[in-house]
Amino acid sequence: MLRKVKEVAELTGISIRTLHHYDRIGLLSPEQVTEAGYRQYSDRDLETLQQILFFRELGFQLKRIGEILKSPEFDREEALLLQREALLEKRARLDRMIGTLEKTIQDAKGEIEMTDKEKFEGFDFTNNPYEDEARRRWGDEAVDRSNQALANMGPEGQKQTGEQMEALFRKLAAMRNQDPDSEEVQQAIGEWHAFLNSMGHTYSPEAFKGLGQLYIQDERFTRNMDKFGDGFARFMAEAMGIRSDRLQG
Amino acid sequence: MLRKVKEVAELTGISIRTLHHYDRIGLLSPEQVTEAGYRQYSDRDLETLQQILFFRELGFQLKRIGEILKSPEFDREEALLLQREALLEKRARLDRMIGTLEKTIQDAKGEIEMTDKEKFEGFDFTNNPYEDEARRRWGDEAVDRSNQALANMGPEGQKQTGEQMEALFRKLAAMRNQDPDSEEVQQAIGEWHAFLNSMGHTYSPEAFKGLGQLYIQDERFTRNMDKFGDGFARFMAEAMGIRSDRLQG
DNA sequence: GTTGACCCTAACGTAACGTCAGACCTTATA
DNA sequence: TATAAGGTCTGACGTTACGTTAGGGTCAAC
């Protein structure tokens, strides 16, 4: 089912301009566009939009939201759980503020005395606390750089890159029961290495091997990779290790 | 007790730049400034700042906050009570969002089904709901215009105007036991009328009388006026009515 | 009397849209 | 089938609430 801007705006309570804006900055581009250029939002788009709004409510910048959503480690279910935690924390903060307010009311009536510090409890919101957690989960500097490279190529390039990557993964996944040391596999892994390098990463052999290890050490990576096929993460880790060793002699 | 910017910033959790900003736009100017231009915030300033932060938390624009704080009908205790209501409502909204999130988590697992509308419950935040209430309390168009006039004259002018108004009120309050029909009182009321007109109001005799009625019909006005002396509001209403009648008759 | 922590203004930058303007698209109805 | 009403598009400039240097004065301590 496809929806036009107005419908989405009414459904979600955000403005049409906001949808335009999110499209422009590449945060949420509708899955389809008509001949005439009318945006058509799919159900998947709505899901993404919901994610965006949750993150926005938590005080994330749109740029950061985009990075998170596009991060290879991103996992929707995990995000939802983390967001729940964060929202609960936000509610706790709000409760502290309400407490402060109630104390202030009594203070104004002269019923109690408040210290200056107490008068501002709950306000301290120093550069959102959830960011730390989010960074731990979905973004270290390496990922940031990768996203930077993606961002630099604009929306069209991004889409292409994403497709390219997926195609490569599918190709590799199809080989996951072969010997990772075989020429065919090593050839494909070379392509993967080249692809990463082309994105501005410049992975040294060691780093390339390390990345492979990450695929099996970090279960979030593992889960995501294994969507391409059971044991794909492990297969990649092995193949990447072999390539690294070969390159280093 | 006077505090420098850094201290205030640390106490409240807002940045120094924000304090500078609030000073610049005339939202919160420190009660004192040293020779060298160092800002010195008093306890009263902190109280005001707390008010500002509460309103800000509720999504008010700084400009609007300034208008409210400077509105003649503004009453701190009442504001605190209203803010409590608003914060509770905000928490309720947050609860709805958390509910939505939890449902979404179950939906993602396939445990339940959600309608599209449900997926966005709690987000709808159409131009803050508290504004309505605040407008009912502290600002109709007339007040807005008055504040507009005030704003137009810049911070220095504002201060002067405020002082001028206070001086006039004190003068009138001192006469509140005299006959409102007396020449002395009518003379002073004339000054008050002229003062209002000079602020861009152009009060017709009827409007001037109406304003006087407002002083006794709206208890918030009454309370504020009576701070200048018991029965001051009523006295003003009578004197203003008499002036109006004289002008028309 | 100089160092380091703190303060100032001025001015430009940024994020996330709001708000037109001018033009094209779609659809219900006469 | 024409046409009016309502939706949508892309610029492009405006706005709010600060962040971020840059360049320079102030104050207390050693």
Coordinates of C-alpha atoms (C1' of nucleotides) in Angstrom, one line a residue:
Chain A
M1 CA 0.0 0.0 0.0
L2 CA 1.4 3.3 -1.0
R3 CA 0.6 6.7 0.5
K4 CA 1.0 10.3 -0.6
V5 CA 2.6 12.9 1.6
K6 CA -0.5 14.3 3.0
E7 CA -1.7 11.0 4.2
V8 CA 1.6 10.2 5.9
A9 CA 1.6 13.7 7.4
E10 CA -1.9 13.1 8.9
L11 CA -1.1 9.7 10.0
T12 CA 2.1 10.7 11.9
G13 CA 1.4 14.2 12.9
I14 CA 4.5 15.6 11.2
S15 CA 4.3 18.2 8.5
I16 CA 4.6 17.7 4.8
R17 CA 7.6 20.0 4.7
T18 CA 9.3 17.7 7.2
L19 CA 8.8 14.8 4.9
H20 CA 10.2 16.8 2.0
H21 CA 13.1 17.8 4.3
Y22 CA 13.8 14.2 5.3
D23 CA 13.8 13.2 1.6
R24 CA 16.1 16.0 0.7
I25 CA 18.7 15.2 3.3
G26 CA 18.4 11.5 2.5
L27 CA 17.1 10.5 5.8
L28 CA 13.9 9.0 4.4
S29 CA 13.3 8.8 0.7
P30 CA 10.0 7.2 -0.3
E31 CA 10.4 3.8 -1.9
Q32 CA 8.7 5.0 -5.0
V33 CA 8.1 8.1 -6.9
T34 CA 5.5 8.5 -9.7
E35 CA 6.1 9.8 -13.2
A36 CA 5.0 13.3 -12.0
G37 CA 7.4 13.2 -9.1
Y38 CA 4.8 12.5 -6.4
R39 CA 6.3 10.7 -3.4
Q40 CA 4.8 7.3 -2.6
Y41 CA 5.6 6.0 0.9
S42 CA 5.5 2.2 1.5
D43 CA 4.9 0.4 4.7
R44 CA 8.6 -0.1 5.1
D45 CA 9.0 3.6 4.8
L46 CA 6.5 4.1 7.6
E47 CA 8.4 1.7 9.8
T48 CA 11.6 3.7 9.2
L49 CA 9.8 6.9 9.9
Q50 CA 8.6 5.5 13.2
Q51 CA 12.2 4.7 14.1
I52 CA 13.2 8.2 13.1
L53 CA 10.6 9.7 15.3
F54 CA 11.6 7.7 18.3
F55 CA 15.2 8.7 17.9
R56 CA 14.2 12.3 17.4
E57 CA 12.1 12.2 20.5
L58 CA 15.2 11.1 22.3
G59 CA 17.0 14.2 21.1
F60 CA 19.2 12.7 18.4
Q61 CA 20.2 14.9 15.5
L62 CA 18.8 13.9 12.1
K63 CA 22.2 13.3 10.7
R64 CA 23.1 10.9 13.6
I65 CA 19.7 9.1 13.1
G66 CA 20.6 8.6 9.5
E67 CA 24.0 7.2 10.4
I68 CA 22.5 4.8 12.9
L69 CA 19.8 3.6 10.6
K70 CA 22.3 2.9 7.8
S71 CA 24.9 1.4 10.1
P72 CA 25.6 -2.2 9.1
E73 CA 25.2 -3.2 12.8
F74 CA 21.8 -1.6 13.0
D75 CA 19.1 -4.0 14.2
R76 CA 15.6 -2.8 14.5
E77 CA 14.5 -5.0 17.4
E78 CA 17.5 -4.1 19.4
A79 CA 16.9 -0.4 18.7
L80 CA 13.4 -0.7 19.9
L81 CA 14.5 -2.2 23.2
L82 CA 17.1 0.5 23.6
Q83 CA 14.7 3.2 22.8
R84 CA 12.3 1.8 25.4
E85 CA 15.1 2.1 28.0
A86 CA 15.8 5.6 26.9
L87 CA 12.2 6.7 26.9
L88 CA 11.8 5.3 30.4
E89 CA 14.9 7.3 31.5
K90 CA 13.4 10.4 29.9
R91 CA 10.3 9.8 31.8
A92 CA 12.3 9.5 35.0
R93 CA 13.9 12.8 34.2
L94 CA 10.5 14.3 33.6
D95 CA 9.4 13.0 37.0
R96 CA 12.4 14.7 38.6
M97 CA 11.4 17.9 37.0
I98 CA 7.8 17.5 38.2
G99 CA 9.2 16.9 41.7
T100 CA 11.3 20.0 41.4
L101 CA 8.3 21.9 40.3
E102 CA 6.2 20.7 43.2
K103 CA 8.9 21.5 45.7
T104 CA 9.1 25.0 44.1
I105 CA 5.5 25.5 44.6
Q106 CA 5.8 24.7 48.2
D107 CA 8.9 26.8 48.4
A108 CA 7.0 29.8 46.9
K109 CA 4.4 29.4 49.6
G110 CA 7.2 29.4 52.2
E111 CA 6.3 25.9 53.3
I112 CA 9.7 24.5 52.7
E113 CA 13.2 25.7 51.8
M114 CA 15.1 24.7 48.7
T115 CA 18.8 24.8 47.9
D116 CA 19.8 26.4 44.6
K117 CA 20.9 23.1 43.2
E118 CA 17.5 21.6 44.0
K119 CA 15.8 24.3 42.1
F120 CA 17.2 23.0 38.9
E121 CA 17.0 19.2 39.3
G122 CA 15.9 17.5 36.2
F123 CA 17.0 20.2 33.8
D124 CA 20.5 19.0 33.3
F125 CA 20.3 17.3 30.0
T126 CA 23.9 17.6 29.0
N127 CA 24.1 16.5 25.4
N128 CA 21.8 13.5 25.5
P129 CA 22.8 10.6 27.7
Y130 CA 21.4 8.1 25.2
E131 CA 24.0 9.0 22.6
D132 CA 26.7 7.2 24.6
E133 CA 24.7 4.0 24.6
A134 CA 23.8 4.4 20.9
R135 CA 27.4 5.0 20.0
R136 CA 28.5 1.9 21.9
R137 CA 25.9 0.0 19.9
W138 CA 25.9 1.3 16.5
G139 CA 28.8 3.5 15.9
D140 CA 32.4 3.8 16.5
E141 CA 34.7 6.0 14.5
A142 CA 35.2 3.4 11.8
V143 CA 31.5 3.2 11.2
D144 CA 31.3 6.9 11.2
R145 CA 33.9 7.2 8.5
S146 CA 32.2 4.6 6.5
N147 CA 29.0 6.5 6.7
Q148 CA 30.8 9.7 5.9
A149 CA 32.0 8.1 2.7
L150 CA 28.5 7.0 1.9
A151 CA 27.1 10.4 2.6
N152 CA 29.7 12.0 0.3
M153 CA 28.4 10.2 -2.7
G154 CA 24.9 11.5 -2.4
P155 CA 21.6 9.6 -2.4
E156 CA 21.9 8.0 -5.8
G157 CA 25.3 6.8 -5.1
Q158 CA 24.3 5.5 -1.7
K159 CA 21.6 3.4 -3.2
Q160 CA 23.9 2.0 -5.7
T161 CA 26.5 1.3 -3.1
G162 CA 24.0 -0.4 -0.9
E163 CA 22.9 -2.6 -3.8
Q164 CA 26.4 -3.3 -4.9
M165 CA 27.2 -4.4 -1.4
E166 CA 24.2 -6.6 -1.1
A167 CA 24.9 -8.2 -4.5
L168 CA 28.4 -8.9 -3.3
F169 CA 27.2 -10.4 -0.1
R170 CA 24.7 -12.6 -1.9
K171 CA 27.4 -13.8 -4.2
L172 CA 29.7 -14.6 -1.3
A173 CA 26.8 -16.2 0.7
A174 CA 26.2 -18.5 -2.2
M175 CA 29.7 -19.8 -1.8
R176 CA 29.6 -20.3 1.9
N177 CA 29.9 -24.0 1.8
Q178 CA 32.9 -24.0 -0.4
D179 CA 36.5 -24.0 0.9
P180 CA 37.3 -20.4 1.9
D181 CA 40.8 -21.0 0.6
S182 CA 39.6 -21.8 -2.9
E183 CA 40.5 -19.4 -5.7
E184 CA 36.9 -18.6 -6.5
V185 CA 36.2 -17.5 -2.9
Q186 CA 39.4 -15.6 -2.6
Q187 CA 38.6 -13.8 -5.8
A188 CA 35.3 -12.7 -4.4
I189 CA 36.7 -11.8 -1.1
G190 CA 39.2 -9.6 -3.0
E191 CA 36.3 -7.8 -4.6
W192 CA 34.9 -7.2 -1.1
H193 CA 38.2 -5.9 0.1
A194 CA 38.4 -3.6 -3.0
F195 CA 34.9 -2.5 -2.4
L196 CA 35.6 -1.5 1.2
N197 CA 38.8 0.3 0.1
S198 CA 36.9 2.1 -2.6
M199 CA 34.7 3.6 0.1
G200 CA 37.5 5.4 1.7
H201 CA 38.4 2.9 4.3
T202 CA 41.8 1.8 3.1
Y203 CA 41.8 -1.4 5.1
S204 CA 45.3 -2.8 5.7
P205 CA 45.5 -6.6 5.6
E206 CA 45.6 -6.7 9.4
A207 CA 42.6 -4.4 9.6
F208 CA 40.8 -6.5 7.0
K209 CA 41.4 -9.6 9.1
G210 CA 40.2 -7.7 12.2
L211 CA 37.0 -6.7 10.5
G212 CA 36.4 -10.4 9.7
Q213 CA 36.9 -11.3 13.3
L214 CA 34.4 -8.6 14.3
Y215 CA 31.8 -10.4 12.2
I216 CA 32.0 -13.4 14.5
Q217 CA 32.9 -11.7 17.8
D218 CA 30.1 -9.1 17.8
E219 CA 26.9 -11.0 17.7
R220 CA 25.0 -8.0 16.3
F221 CA 27.2 -8.3 13.2
T222 CA 26.8 -12.0 13.2
R223 CA 23.0 -11.8 13.3
N224 CA 23.0 -9.4 10.4
M225 CA 25.4 -11.3 8.3
D226 CA 23.7 -14.6 8.9
K227 CA 20.6 -13.2 7.3
F228 CA 22.3 -13.9 4.0
G229 CA 22.6 -17.5 5.0
D230 CA 23.5 -19.7 8.0
G231 CA 27.1 -19.5 9.0
F232 CA 27.8 -16.7 6.5
A233 CA 29.6 -14.6 9.2
R234 CA 31.9 -17.4 10.2
F235 CA 32.6 -18.1 6.5
M236 CA 33.5 -14.5 5.8
A237 CA 35.7 -14.3 8.9
E238 CA 37.7 -17.3 7.7
A239 CA 38.0 -16.2 4.1
M240 CA 39.0 -12.7 5.1
G241 CA 41.6 -14.1 7.4
I242 CA 43.1 -16.2 4.7
R243 CA 43.2 -13.3 2.3
S244 CA 45.0 -11.3 4.9
D245 CA 47.5 -14.0 5.5
R246 CA 48.2 -14.4 1.8
L247 CA 48.7 -10.7 1.2
Q248 CA 51.2 -10.5 4.1
G249 CA 53.1 -13.5 2.8
Chain B
M1 CA 24.2 36.6 46.6
L2 CA 25.6 37.2 43.1
R3 CA 26.8 34.6 40.6
K4 CA 28.9 34.8 37.5
V5 CA 28.0 33.1 34.3
K6 CA 30.0 29.9 34.9
E7 CA 28.4 29.3 38.2
V8 CA 24.9 29.8 36.9
A9 CA 25.7 27.5 33.9
E10 CA 27.0 24.8 36.2
L11 CA 24.1 25.1 38.6
T12 CA 21.5 24.9 35.9
G13 CA 23.1 22.7 33.3
I14 CA 22.7 25.2 30.5
S15 CA 25.6 26.7 28.6
I16 CA 27.2 30.1 29.0
R17 CA 26.4 30.9 25.5
T18 CA 22.7 30.3 26.3
L19 CA 22.9 32.8 29.1
H20 CA 24.6 35.3 26.8
H21 CA 21.8 34.6 24.3
Y22 CA 19.0 35.1 26.8
D23 CA 20.6 38.4 27.8
R24 CA 21.0 39.6 24.3
I25 CA 17.4 38.9 23.4
G26 CA 16.2 40.5 26.6
L27 CA 14.8 37.3 28.0
L28 CA 16.9 37.3 31.1
S29 CA 19.3 40.1 31.8
P30 CA 21.3 39.8 35.0
E31 CA 20.2 42.2 37.7
Q32 CA 23.7 43.6 37.9
V33 CA 26.7 44.1 35.7
T34 CA 30.2 44.9 37.0
E35 CA 32.4 47.8 35.7
A36 CA 34.2 45.4 33.5
G37 CA 30.9 44.1 32.0
Y38 CA 30.8 40.9 34.0
R39 CA 27.3 39.6 34.4
Q40 CA 26.1 39.1 38.0
Y41 CA 23.0 37.0 38.5
S42 CA 20.8 37.5 41.6
D43 CA 18.6 35.0 43.3
R44 CA 15.6 36.6 41.5
D45 CA 17.3 36.1 38.2
L46 CA 17.7 32.4 39.1
E47 CA 14.0 32.2 39.8
T48 CA 13.2 33.7 36.5
L49 CA 15.6 31.3 34.8
Q50 CA 13.9 28.4 36.4
Q51 CA 10.6 29.7 35.0
I52 CA 12.1 30.0 31.6
L53 CA 13.4 26.5 31.7
F54 CA 10.1 25.1 32.7
F55 CA 8.4 26.9 29.8
R56 CA 11.1 25.8 27.5
E57 CA 10.7 22.2 28.5
L58 CA 7.1 22.6 27.5
G59 CA 8.0 23.6 24.1
F60 CA 7.4 27.3 24.2
Q61 CA 9.4 29.6 22.0
L62 CA 11.7 32.0 23.8
K63 CA 9.9 35.0 22.4
R64 CA 6.7 33.7 23.8
I65 CA 8.2 32.9 27.2
G66 CA 9.4 36.5 27.4
E67 CA 6.0 37.8 26.5
I68 CA 4.4 35.6 29.2
L69 CA 7.0 36.6 31.9
K70 CA 6.5 40.3 31.2
S71 CA 2.7 40.1 30.8
P72 CA 1.0 42.2 33.4
E73 CA -1.2 39.3 34.3
F74 CA 1.7 37.0 34.9
D75 CA 1.6 35.3 38.3
R76 CA 4.4 33.0 39.3
E77 CA 2.4 30.7 41.5
E78 CA -0.3 30.3 39.0
A79 CA 2.3 29.6 36.4
L80 CA 3.9 26.9 38.5
L81 CA 0.5 25.2 38.9
L82 CA -0.2 25.4 35.2
Q83 CA 3.3 24.1 34.4
R84 CA 2.7 21.2 36.7
E85 CA -0.4 20.3 34.7
A86 CA 1.4 20.6 31.5
L87 CA 4.3 18.5 32.6
L88 CA 1.9 15.8 33.8
E89 CA 0.3 15.9 30.4
K90 CA 3.7 15.7 28.7
R91 CA 4.4 12.6 30.9
A92 CA 1.1 11.1 29.8
R93 CA 2.1 11.7 26.2
L94 CA 5.5 10.0 26.9
D95 CA 3.6 7.1 28.4
R96 CA 1.6 6.8 25.3
M97 CA 4.8 6.7 23.3
I98 CA 6.3 4.0 25.5
G99 CA 3.1 2.0 25.0
T100 CA 3.4 2.4 21.3
L101 CA 7.0 1.3 21.5
E102 CA 6.1 -1.8 23.5
K103 CA 3.4 -2.7 21.1
T104 CA 5.7 -2.2 18.2
I105 CA 8.2 -4.6 19.8
Q106 CA 5.5 -7.2 20.1
D107 CA 4.4 -6.4 16.6
A108 CA 7.9 -6.9 15.3
K109 CA 8.0 -10.3 16.9
G110 CA 4.7 -11.1 15.2
E111 CA 2.9 -11.5 18.5
I112 CA 0.3 -8.9 17.8
E113 CA -1.0 -6.8 14.9
M114 CA -1.0 -3.0 14.9
T115 CA -2.9 -0.6 12.7
D116 CA -0.9 2.2 11.1
K117 CA -2.5 4.8 13.3
E118 CA -1.5 2.9 16.4
K119 CA 2.1 2.9 15.2
F120 CA 2.3 6.7 15.7
E121 CA 0.4 7.2 18.8
G122 CA 1.9 9.7 21.1
F123 CA 3.9 11.5 18.4
D124 CA 1.2 13.9 17.5
F125 CA 2.4 17.0 19.1
T126 CA 0.7 19.6 16.9
N127 CA 2.0 22.9 18.0
N128 CA 2.0 22.5 21.7
P129 CA -1.2 22.0 23.4
Y130 CA -0.1 24.1 26.4
E131 CA 0.1 27.2 24.3
D132 CA -3.7 27.4 24.2
E133 CA -4.0 27.3 27.9
A134 CA -1.2 29.8 28.3
R135 CA -2.8 32.1 25.8
R136 CA -6.0 31.9 27.7
R137 CA -4.2 32.9 30.9
W138 CA -1.6 35.3 30.0
G139 CA -2.2 36.6 26.6
D140 CA -4.8 37.8 24.3
E141 CA -4.2 39.9 21.3
A142 CA -4.3 43.1 23.3
V143 CA -1.5 41.9 25.5
D144 CA 0.4 40.7 22.5
R145 CA 0.2 44.1 21.0
S146 CA 1.3 45.8 24.2
N147 CA 4.3 43.5 24.4
Q148 CA 5.0 44.1 20.7
A149 CA 5.2 47.8 21.5
L150 CA 7.5 47.1 24.4
A151 CA 9.7 44.8 22.3
N152 CA 10.0 47.5 19.6
M153 CA 11.7 49.9 21.9
G154 CA 14.5 47.6 22.8
P155 CA 15.9 46.6 26.2
E156 CA 16.8 50.0 27.5
G157 CA 13.5 51.4 26.5
Q158 CA 11.7 48.5 28.1
K159 CA 13.4 49.0 31.4
Q160 CA 12.5 52.6 31.3
T161 CA 8.9 51.9 30.3
G162 CA 8.6 49.4 33.1
E163 CA 9.9 51.8 35.6
Q164 CA 7.7 54.6 34.3
M165 CA 4.7 52.4 34.6
E166 CA 5.6 51.3 38.1
A167 CA 6.2 54.9 39.2
L168 CA 2.8 55.9 37.8
F169 CA 1.1 52.9 39.6
R170 CA 2.7 53.9 42.8
K171 CA 1.6 57.4 42.4
L172 CA -1.9 56.3 41.7
A173 CA -1.9 53.7 44.5
A174 CA -1.0 56.5 46.9
M175 CA -4.2 58.2 46.0
R176 CA -6.4 55.2 46.2
N177 CA -8.3 56.4 49.2
Q178 CA -9.1 59.7 47.6
D179 CA -12.3 60.4 45.6
P180 CA -11.7 58.9 42.1
D181 CA -13.6 61.9 40.8
S182 CA -11.2 64.4 42.2
E183 CA -9.1 66.6 39.9
E184 CA -5.8 65.2 41.3
V185 CA -6.8 61.6 40.6
Q186 CA -8.3 62.4 37.2
Q187 CA -5.1 64.2 36.3
A188 CA -3.0 61.1 37.2
I189 CA -5.4 58.8 35.4
G190 CA -5.0 61.1 32.4
E191 CA -1.3 60.4 32.6
W192 CA -2.0 56.7 32.7
H193 CA -4.2 56.9 29.6
A194 CA -1.5 58.9 27.8
F195 CA 1.1 56.4 28.8
L196 CA -0.9 53.6 27.4
N197 CA -1.6 55.5 24.2
S198 CA 2.1 56.3 23.9
M199 CA 2.7 52.6 23.8
G200 CA 0.9 52.2 20.6
H201 CA -2.4 51.1 22.1
T202 CA -4.6 54.0 21.1
Y203 CA -7.3 53.3 23.7
S204 CA -10.6 54.9 22.9
P205 CA -12.6 56.1 25.9
E206 CA -14.7 53.0 25.8
A207 CA -11.7 50.7 25.5
F208 CA -10.1 52.6 28.3
K209 CA -13.1 52.0 30.5
G210 CA -13.2 48.4 29.4
L211 CA -9.6 47.9 30.5
G212 CA -10.5 49.3 33.9
Q213 CA -13.3 46.8 34.2
L214 CA -10.9 44.1 33.3
Y215 CA -8.8 45.0 36.3
I216 CA -11.6 43.9 38.6
Q217 CA -13.2 41.2 36.5
D218 CA -10.1 39.2 35.9
E219 CA -8.8 38.2 39.3
R220 CA -5.3 37.7 38.0
F221 CA -5.2 41.3 37.1
T222 CA -6.7 42.2 40.4
R223 CA -4.2 40.3 42.4
N224 CA -1.3 41.9 40.5
M225 CA -2.7 45.4 40.8
D226 CA -3.5 45.0 44.5
K227 CA 0.2 44.4 45.2
F228 CA 0.4 48.1 44.9
G229 CA -2.1 48.5 47.7
D230 CA -5.3 47.0 48.9
G231 CA -8.3 47.9 46.7
F232 CA -6.0 49.5 44.1
A233 CA -7.6 47.6 41.2
R234 CA -11.1 48.6 42.2
F235 CA -10.0 52.2 42.6
M236 CA -8.4 52.2 39.1
A237 CA -11.5 50.7 37.6
E238 CA -13.6 53.5 39.0
A239 CA -11.3 56.3 38.1
M240 CA -10.8 55.0 34.6
G241 CA -14.6 54.7 34.2
I242 CA -15.1 58.3 35.3
R243 CA -12.4 59.6 32.9
S244 CA -14.1 57.7 30.1
D245 CA -17.5 59.2 30.9
R246 CA -16.1 62.7 31.1
L247 CA -14.3 62.3 27.8
Q248 CA -17.5 61.1 26.1
G249 CA -20.0 63.3 27.8
Chain C
dG1 C1' 54.2 40.9 37.0
dT2 C1' 53.0 37.2 34.8
dT3 C1' 50.3 33.1 34.4
dG4 C1' 46.0 30.7 34.1
dA5 C1' 41.3 30.7 34.7
dC6 C1' 37.5 33.4 33.6
dC7 C1' 34.9 37.0 31.2
dC8 C1' 33.5 40.0 27.2
dT9 C1' 31.7 41.2 22.3
dA10 C1' 31.4 40.4 17.5
dA11 C1' 30.4 37.7 13.9
dC12 C1' 29.7 33.8 11.3
dG13 C1' 27.8 28.9 11.2
dT14 C1' 24.2 25.3 11.8
dA15 C1' 20.0 22.4 12.4
dA16 C1' 15.5 21.6 11.4
dC17 C1' 12.3 23.1 9.6
dG18 C1' 8.4 27.3 8.3
dT19 C1' 6.8 30.0 4.7
dC20 C1' 5.9 31.8 0.4
dA21 C1' 6.0 31.7 -4.9
dG22 C1' 5.2 29.8 -9.2
dA23 C1' 4.1 25.8 -11.7
dC24 C1' 2.4 21.1 -12.6
dC25 C1' -0.9 17.0 -11.5
dT26 C1' -5.3 14.8 -10.5
dT27 C1' -10.0 14.2 -10.0
dA28 C1' -14.8 15.2 -9.3
dT29 C1' -18.3 17.5 -11.4
dA30 C1' -21.0 20.4 -14.8
Chain D
dT1 C1' -14.5 17.3 -22.1
dA2 C1' -13.5 21.5 -19.9
dT3 C1' -12.7 23.5 -15.7
dA4 C1' -12.4 24.3 -11.0
dA5 C1' -10.7 22.7 -6.6
dG6 C1' -7.5 20.5 -4.1
dG7 C1' -2.8 18.2 -4.0
dT8 C1' 1.9 18.1 -5.1
dC9 C1' 6.4 19.6 -6.8
dT10 C1' 10.8 22.4 -6.6
dG11 C1' 13.3 26.3 -5.4
dA12 C1' 14.7 29.8 -2.3
dC13 C1' 14.7 32.7 1.4
dG14 C1' 13.5 33.3 6.6
dT15 C1' 13.7 31.8 11.5
dT16 C1' 14.8 29.9 16.0
dA17 C1' 18.2 28.8 19.4
dC18 C1' 21.9 28.5 20.0
dG19 C1' 27.4 26.5 18.7
dT20 C1' 31.8 27.9 17.6
dT21 C1' 35.7 30.4 16.8
dA22 C1' 38.4 34.8 17.0
dG23 C1' 40.4 38.5 19.4
dG24 C1' 40.9 40.8 23.4
dG25 C1' 40.1 42.5 28.5
dT26 C1' 39.9 41.0 33.8
dC27 C1' 41.1 38.9 38.2
dA28 C1' 43.3 36.3 41.8
dA29 C1' 47.4 33.9 43.0
dC30 C1' 51.9 33.0 43.3

